[in-house]
Structure formats: C-alpha cells, structure tokens
XYZ file of C-alpha atoms in Angstrom:
384
model
C 27.980 -1.627 11.640
C 28.635 0.992 14.298
C 26.222 3.893 13.842
C 26.120 7.320 15.484
C 22.678 8.961 15.650
C 22.334 12.636 16.537
C 18.923 13.507 18.009
C 20.143 16.380 20.158
C 17.870 19.064 18.695
C 14.746 16.872 18.617
C 12.837 18.690 21.342
C 9.534 19.722 19.727
C 6.572 17.376 20.240
C 6.558 15.741 16.789
C 10.336 15.259 16.440
C 10.540 13.878 19.991
C 7.903 11.252 19.227
C 9.624 10.182 16.014
C 12.986 10.030 17.787
C 11.581 7.910 20.600
C 10.009 5.613 17.999
C 13.433 5.067 16.462
C 15.151 4.433 19.797
C 12.420 2.004 20.850
C 12.772 0.054 17.620
C 16.555 -0.127 17.867
C 16.367 -1.282 21.483
C 13.909 -4.034 20.551
C 16.392 -5.514 18.101
C 19.099 -7.834 19.245
C 22.077 -7.835 16.976
C 25.688 -8.588 17.730
C 26.743 -6.998 14.442
C 25.186 -3.530 14.996
C 25.849 -1.000 17.726
C 24.133 2.379 17.950
C 25.433 5.430 19.807
C 22.617 7.958 20.215
C 23.021 11.595 21.293
C 19.881 13.005 22.954
C 19.155 16.173 24.938
C 19.023 15.708 28.690
C 15.343 16.649 29.029
C 12.359 14.949 30.656
C 11.130 12.915 27.684
C 14.528 11.230 27.311
C 15.267 10.888 31.041
C 14.108 7.283 31.353
C 16.331 6.085 28.499
C 19.075 3.719 29.569
C 21.709 2.054 27.444
C 21.254 -1.556 26.337
C 23.645 -4.098 24.886
C 23.419 -2.593 21.387
C 22.076 0.929 22.024
C 24.265 3.372 23.935
C 22.544 6.590 25.030
C 24.656 9.742 25.311
C 22.845 12.583 27.084
C 23.978 16.135 26.423
C 22.832 19.094 28.521
C 20.153 21.210 26.835
C 20.744 24.966 26.702
C 18.268 27.749 25.992
C 20.042 31.004 25.166
C 20.896 31.703 21.519
C 24.599 32.195 22.246
C 24.894 28.959 24.223
C 23.004 27.078 21.493
C 25.585 28.250 18.957
C 28.460 27.220 21.235
C 26.935 23.781 21.864
C 26.278 23.296 18.134
C 29.919 24.053 17.286
C 31.106 21.766 20.076
C 28.774 18.992 18.926
C 29.707 19.115 15.237
C 33.379 20.001 15.426
C 34.576 18.293 18.616
C 32.184 15.719 20.097
C 30.984 13.924 16.954
C 34.476 13.490 15.418
C 35.679 12.263 18.818
C 32.851 9.690 19.046
C 33.388 8.584 15.440
C 37.016 7.830 16.209
C 36.429 6.303 19.657
C 33.660 3.901 18.605
C 34.878 3.288 15.040
C 31.648 4.661 13.596
C 30.875 3.619 10.011
C 27.600 5.495 9.442
C 25.820 8.505 10.903
C 22.187 9.638 10.999
C 20.837 13.036 12.100
C 17.136 13.787 12.524
C 17.542 17.537 12.815
C 17.916 19.007 9.297
C 21.618 19.738 9.703
C 24.758 17.593 9.689
C 27.979 19.585 9.463
C 30.555 17.270 11.018
C 33.575 16.722 8.742
C 33.789 12.971 9.301
C 34.515 10.369 6.633
C 31.550 8.035 7.177
C 28.197 7.429 5.468
C 26.042 10.434 6.455
C 22.226 10.582 6.350
C 20.039 13.506 7.479
C 16.275 13.928 7.823
C 14.674 17.199 6.694
C 11.602 18.215 8.719
C 11.633 22.027 8.744
C 9.317 23.648 6.165
C 11.092 27.021 6.165
C 14.065 25.353 4.449
C 12.111 24.917 1.210
C 8.849 26.875 1.478
C 9.692 30.322 0.068
C 6.161 31.689 0.523
C 6.225 30.765 4.200
C 9.656 32.328 4.631
C 8.592 35.635 3.103
C 5.732 36.031 5.591
C 8.057 36.056 8.599
C 9.020 39.272 10.419
C 12.496 40.587 9.669
C 14.410 39.044 12.590
C 12.773 35.618 12.232
C 13.458 35.712 8.489
C 17.135 36.424 9.189
C 17.339 33.428 11.522
C 15.742 31.213 8.882
C 18.156 32.436 6.219
C 21.053 31.487 8.484
C 19.439 28.060 8.814
C 19.167 27.856 5.018
C 22.886 28.534 4.705
C 23.546 25.801 7.265
C 21.302 23.467 5.296
C 23.183 24.321 2.090
C 26.419 23.242 3.801
C 24.627 20.094 4.981
C 23.608 19.208 1.423
C 27.261 19.463 0.387
C 28.335 17.294 3.307
C 25.878 14.381 3.511
C 25.335 11.346 1.307
C 21.561 10.978 1.659
C 18.827 13.494 2.426
C 15.591 11.920 3.660
C 12.254 13.714 3.285
C 8.875 12.530 4.524
C 6.620 12.982 1.494
C 6.779 13.190 -2.324
C 5.587 16.798 -2.075
C 8.631 17.832 -0.024
C 10.901 15.929 -2.398
C 9.688 17.997 -5.353
C 9.856 21.279 -3.422
C 13.434 20.590 -2.312
C 14.421 19.924 -5.910
C 12.933 23.263 -6.973
C 14.629 25.344 -4.268
C 17.922 23.484 -3.964
C 19.057 22.877 -7.521
C 22.724 22.223 -6.806
C 23.308 19.460 -4.280
C 25.422 16.350 -3.915
C 23.097 14.353 -1.676
C 20.921 11.507 -2.838
C 17.250 12.288 -2.097
C 14.801 9.682 -0.838
C 11.314 9.569 0.690
C 10.537 7.723 3.932
C 7.012 8.487 5.260
C 6.594 8.624 9.014
C 4.896 5.862 10.993
C 2.575 6.393 13.923
C 3.799 5.784 17.432
C 3.238 2.418 19.102
C 1.122 4.346 21.614
C -1.573 4.274 18.922
C -2.639 0.643 18.814
C -3.780 -0.506 15.378
C -7.563 -0.716 15.274
C -9.335 -3.696 13.702
C -12.066 -3.150 11.112
C -14.629 -4.133 13.761
C -13.240 -1.590 16.236
C -13.150 1.156 13.604
C -16.737 0.418 12.576
C -17.768 0.682 16.218
C -16.000 4.037 16.693
C -17.506 5.469 13.510
C -21.002 4.323 14.492
C -20.683 5.967 17.921
C -19.514 9.233 16.370
C -22.247 9.217 13.718
C -24.937 8.687 16.358
C -23.729 11.719 18.331
C -23.386 14.154 15.412
C -26.561 15.939 16.509
C -25.093 16.504 19.976
C -22.139 18.786 20.628
C -19.681 18.544 17.722
C -16.091 17.840 18.793
C -13.297 19.007 16.480
C -9.697 18.049 17.289
C -6.523 19.887 16.256
C -3.310 18.267 17.523
C -0.330 20.544 16.980
C 2.294 22.542 18.780
C 1.930 26.314 18.594
C 3.999 27.889 15.795
C 3.028 30.748 13.430
C 2.592 28.473 10.401
C 0.322 26.125 12.362
C -2.404 28.748 11.908
C -4.261 28.399 15.211
C -5.861 31.798 14.579
C -8.004 30.119 11.894
C -9.862 28.312 14.673
C -11.268 31.619 15.942
C -12.909 32.360 12.595
C -14.152 28.780 12.200
C -15.692 28.706 15.662
C -17.497 31.980 14.908
C -18.860 30.518 11.648
C -20.147 27.403 13.420
C -21.692 29.531 16.166
C -23.471 31.669 13.563
C -24.818 28.454 12.016
C -26.198 27.412 15.425
C -23.884 24.390 15.590
C -23.091 23.471 19.174
C -19.399 22.553 19.154
C -16.050 22.471 20.905
C -12.607 22.669 19.335
C -9.821 20.872 21.212
C -6.237 22.112 20.847
C -2.895 21.019 22.324
C -1.067 24.274 22.984
C 1.729 24.855 25.459
C 0.897 28.327 26.873
C 4.594 28.945 27.573
C 5.495 29.018 23.864
C 5.960 32.507 22.425
C 2.728 33.846 20.955
C 0.514 31.148 22.444
C -0.731 33.515 25.139
C -2.072 35.902 22.484
C -4.094 33.101 20.896
C -5.413 31.803 24.220
C -6.309 35.324 25.375
C -8.233 35.883 22.135
C -10.168 32.677 22.771
C -11.018 33.765 26.307
C -11.960 37.329 25.390
C -14.312 36.177 22.620
C -15.825 33.427 24.761
C -15.366 30.835 22.031
C -15.723 27.079 22.765
C -12.048 26.330 22.133
C -10.588 24.128 24.876
C -6.839 23.822 25.386
C -5.736 20.348 26.502
C -2.109 21.431 26.754
C 0.787 19.441 25.325
C -0.264 16.013 26.532
C 1.445 12.668 26.013
C 0.593 10.644 22.926
C -0.946 7.866 24.975
C -3.350 10.435 26.464
C -4.400 11.594 22.987
C -5.885 8.207 22.123
C -9.230 8.885 23.785
C -9.602 12.195 21.941
C -8.855 10.552 18.584
C -11.484 7.938 19.358
C -14.248 10.284 20.454
C -13.854 13.419 18.288
C -16.097 13.832 15.241
C -13.595 15.598 12.973
C -9.872 16.128 12.772
C -8.987 19.612 11.548
C -5.474 20.566 10.446
C -5.341 24.174 9.175
C -1.520 24.393 9.057
C -0.091 26.498 6.221
C 2.928 24.273 5.557
C 4.279 20.890 6.677
C 7.035 18.446 5.886
C 4.597 15.675 6.807
C 2.127 16.167 9.675
C 2.081 13.074 11.861
C -1.246 13.953 13.547
C -2.857 13.560 10.113
C -2.045 9.852 9.921
C -2.741 9.396 13.634
C -6.278 10.680 13.019
C -6.609 8.502 9.913
C -5.607 5.438 11.930
C -8.730 5.989 14.062
C -10.970 6.594 11.063
C -11.508 10.299 11.712
C -12.660 12.443 8.773
C -9.697 14.755 8.102
C -10.430 18.365 7.121
C -7.491 20.243 5.612
C -6.728 23.294 3.458
C -6.288 22.487 -0.222
C -2.498 22.713 -0.101
C 0.064 20.390 -1.642
C 1.366 18.977 1.634
C -2.162 17.951 2.665
C -2.970 16.310 -0.671
C 0.372 14.476 -0.496
C -0.360 12.927 2.926
C -4.154 12.581 3.086
C -4.908 12.012 -0.596
C -8.450 11.434 -1.816
C -9.756 10.663 1.657
C -9.326 14.301 2.756
C -12.061 16.920 3.003
C -10.595 20.067 1.475
C -11.394 23.763 1.784
C -9.744 26.865 0.346
C -6.892 27.977 2.600
C -8.038 30.342 5.382
C -11.666 30.217 4.200
C -13.461 29.498 7.492
C -16.892 29.758 5.890
C -16.096 27.073 3.316
C -14.548 24.870 6.019
C -17.737 25.162 8.103
C -19.845 24.301 5.046
C -17.772 21.143 4.452
C -18.415 20.071 8.040
C -22.120 20.853 7.850
C -22.434 18.776 4.695
C -21.179 15.699 6.551
C -23.150 16.419 9.722
C -26.350 16.473 7.695
C -25.513 13.298 5.766
C -24.682 10.401 8.085
C -24.002 7.938 5.252
C -21.478 10.328 3.698
C -19.887 10.954 7.108
C -19.524 7.202 7.582
C -18.078 6.729 4.080
C -15.497 9.481 4.614
C -14.537 7.998 7.971
C -13.986 4.544 6.459
C -12.034 6.008 3.546
C -9.780 7.837 5.996
C -8.935 4.605 7.809
C -8.380 2.720 4.560
C -5.961 5.405 3.329
C -3.909 5.029 6.491
C -2.965 1.496 5.413
C -0.376 2.815 2.946
C 1.854 4.140 5.731
C 4.586 1.978 7.296
C 4.558 0.664 10.824
C 7.422 1.697 13.101
C 9.375 -1.515 12.496
C 9.307 -1.213 8.692
C 10.092 2.502 8.932
C 13.153 1.835 11.106
C 14.328 -0.868 8.691
C 14.222 1.641 5.811
C 16.682 3.868 7.654
C 18.953 0.966 8.564
C 18.992 -0.232 4.956
C 20.142 3.223 3.819
C 22.812 3.401 6.498
C 24.096 -0.040 5.503
C 23.968 0.576 1.751
C 27.666 1.117 1.332
C 30.108 -1.402 -0.037
C 32.402 -0.736 2.932
C 29.751 -1.627 5.562
C-alpha cells in the first residue's frame, strides 16, 4: 500500500500533537509493503522531521493571509495531490483536517475535528463575519462528504450530531477515539496512588486548578474569571493555570481582564506536552469549561494522571469523561465552585473520584492501537 497523508492544516496545538503521534507511529514501523507520503506545514514543530525508509515527509510552506491560504488550498487539492497520487502510485489517502476535495480515484479517509461543522448552537453565537467563514467551511465539508469514502469522528457524541446535521452523505462514518501522546508515560497503580495521596494531603494549602487549552471563543476562558471570583469569595486560596498564546486574537482581552481584576490566574503559555506532565501530576483539579468539542484530548491526558475532571454537563463531556466526571450546569461558576468545595472538604470522596478518573482512562487506545485502526481502514479495500 502506498498512502498519501495530508496534515498541512494541522497547526493548532491539539491537531499538531495528534499528527505527530501518527507520524511517530508510522516511522516506528518497518514494512516493505507500505510507504507513506506525508504533507506537513513547514513550521517549527515539524522542522525536525526527516524522511525514513517507509515515511517520506513533504514540507509545504505555511502562509498566513486569507487570500494566500485560498490559493495554497486550491494548489494543494487540485494540482499537488493529484500529481503525488500519480507519481507515487498512491492507493489510499488520509486527511486530518476536516476537508478532502481532491478528485483522485483512491480510497479516501478524512478526520473531522472542527465543532462548528456540526454544532448549530455554537455557529449561531458567532459574529456575522466569523459565521460567514464557517458557512463557507460547511459548504466545503459538504463537498468533502460527497468525495470521501470514510469520515472518522472521535466520539459517539460527534457521530450522532453529524448524522443529525448532515442527513445526505455518501461517506461511511466511524468512531476512532484519540490516544494520548507518548510524552505522557503510562502511570502504574502505585504511582497513581502516590500522586493522589500527595494531592489529597495538600488540599488545605493553595488549590491548583489546571485548564489546558488553546484560546478560541468556544473554549470559554472567560468562565475562569467568574469561577476565581467565586472561590475568592469562599475564602479558598487558589491558582488557576492556563495555556494561552497571547498572540492569538482575543487572548489579550482575557489576559488584560485577569490582570485588571488581580485574579490568581497564571498563564503558562503554549508549552510543549512534555512540559505539561509536571502540572498534570501536581494540580488538584482539571477544569475544562469548553462549550463544544469534537473530543478534548486534555480530558484524557488529565484522566491518565488520575486528576478529578470538572466539566460542564454537556454531551461532549459526558461522551468522553463518562461517570468519572464532576459536572456542573454550563456557565454556572457558583455551582462549579460548590462541586470543588465538596471534594476539598471530603478527602475520601476526592480520592475516590481521582481513582475513578484514572480507571476510566483505561478504555482509550494507546497510540499504537489508534494508528492501527486508521491503517486497517485505509487497507480495507479489495484492491489494496
């Protein structure tokens, strides 16, 4: 099998990590019968990638202006991909970026990971120009559904939502949950017990709450301001850690609000996954107030370290975290604070929730099994 993989638009933190997981797994395999040709953007995170005997890395210059993005997208789909398919006798193609428009006669698989493509409520809340952009993306996704053989989603919740919104499609739909990165080393039961004990013993000290997410409107960072105020009013000494790139549009407004109100919200910046490990180990709670997700990898990263996960009672959260989650009504900072206080004041319950979180993580695949699922789909054609 000769497979072409398009990862060109995987530049946000989460998509980059998943893409690098896939490349790492493919490079660790040695197979004379499979060759992979992978298109990536020529940006820092992909700079160190070099081709191997079975994985050939094709780096394409990243552009920033809207007009140039459109030109590059047309070039990629209409000229470059058909050229590569012909040159390398490609038999299957995978795209991780929601869209696959190339008119090539091979097995085509695409991963959906953009909530605005199926979440109508989220779409309606956008300002006019942003809504227009998302509607153009929806049209592009509609063309994709007509063009590809398999659409992959990351949770049963997204599968059902896609079926509701997109009632006329040709693609086969399947669910492949995300794995965690190999940067997060699997913890033994003994190690998890030790981490939970350390956290429980320090609950009466300063409370550390972690929120790992890039800054986008639906990620709901503004909720942290109200929550911090509620905890302050309850005389709970705390700090909330966030991972916000201040250069992203709108992030400066959030960070300025934090500074002007003097709230104990500390920005770590967009740090590497390996550097997040210590924060997952030492935080008391993992909070994820996002309004919509296709999955939410930080949720399972936190679960892997036995962190109690506090989430709004929304379908995406129930789908990923399940019964181990600690739920509050969406945007209700007072109720969220009460949920935290209940666990702070009950060490045995805090410990039980922590253990349950780690146990629930066990249902998610490791990176090797996850990669195999994709390869099985790409191979599942009588001509391959």
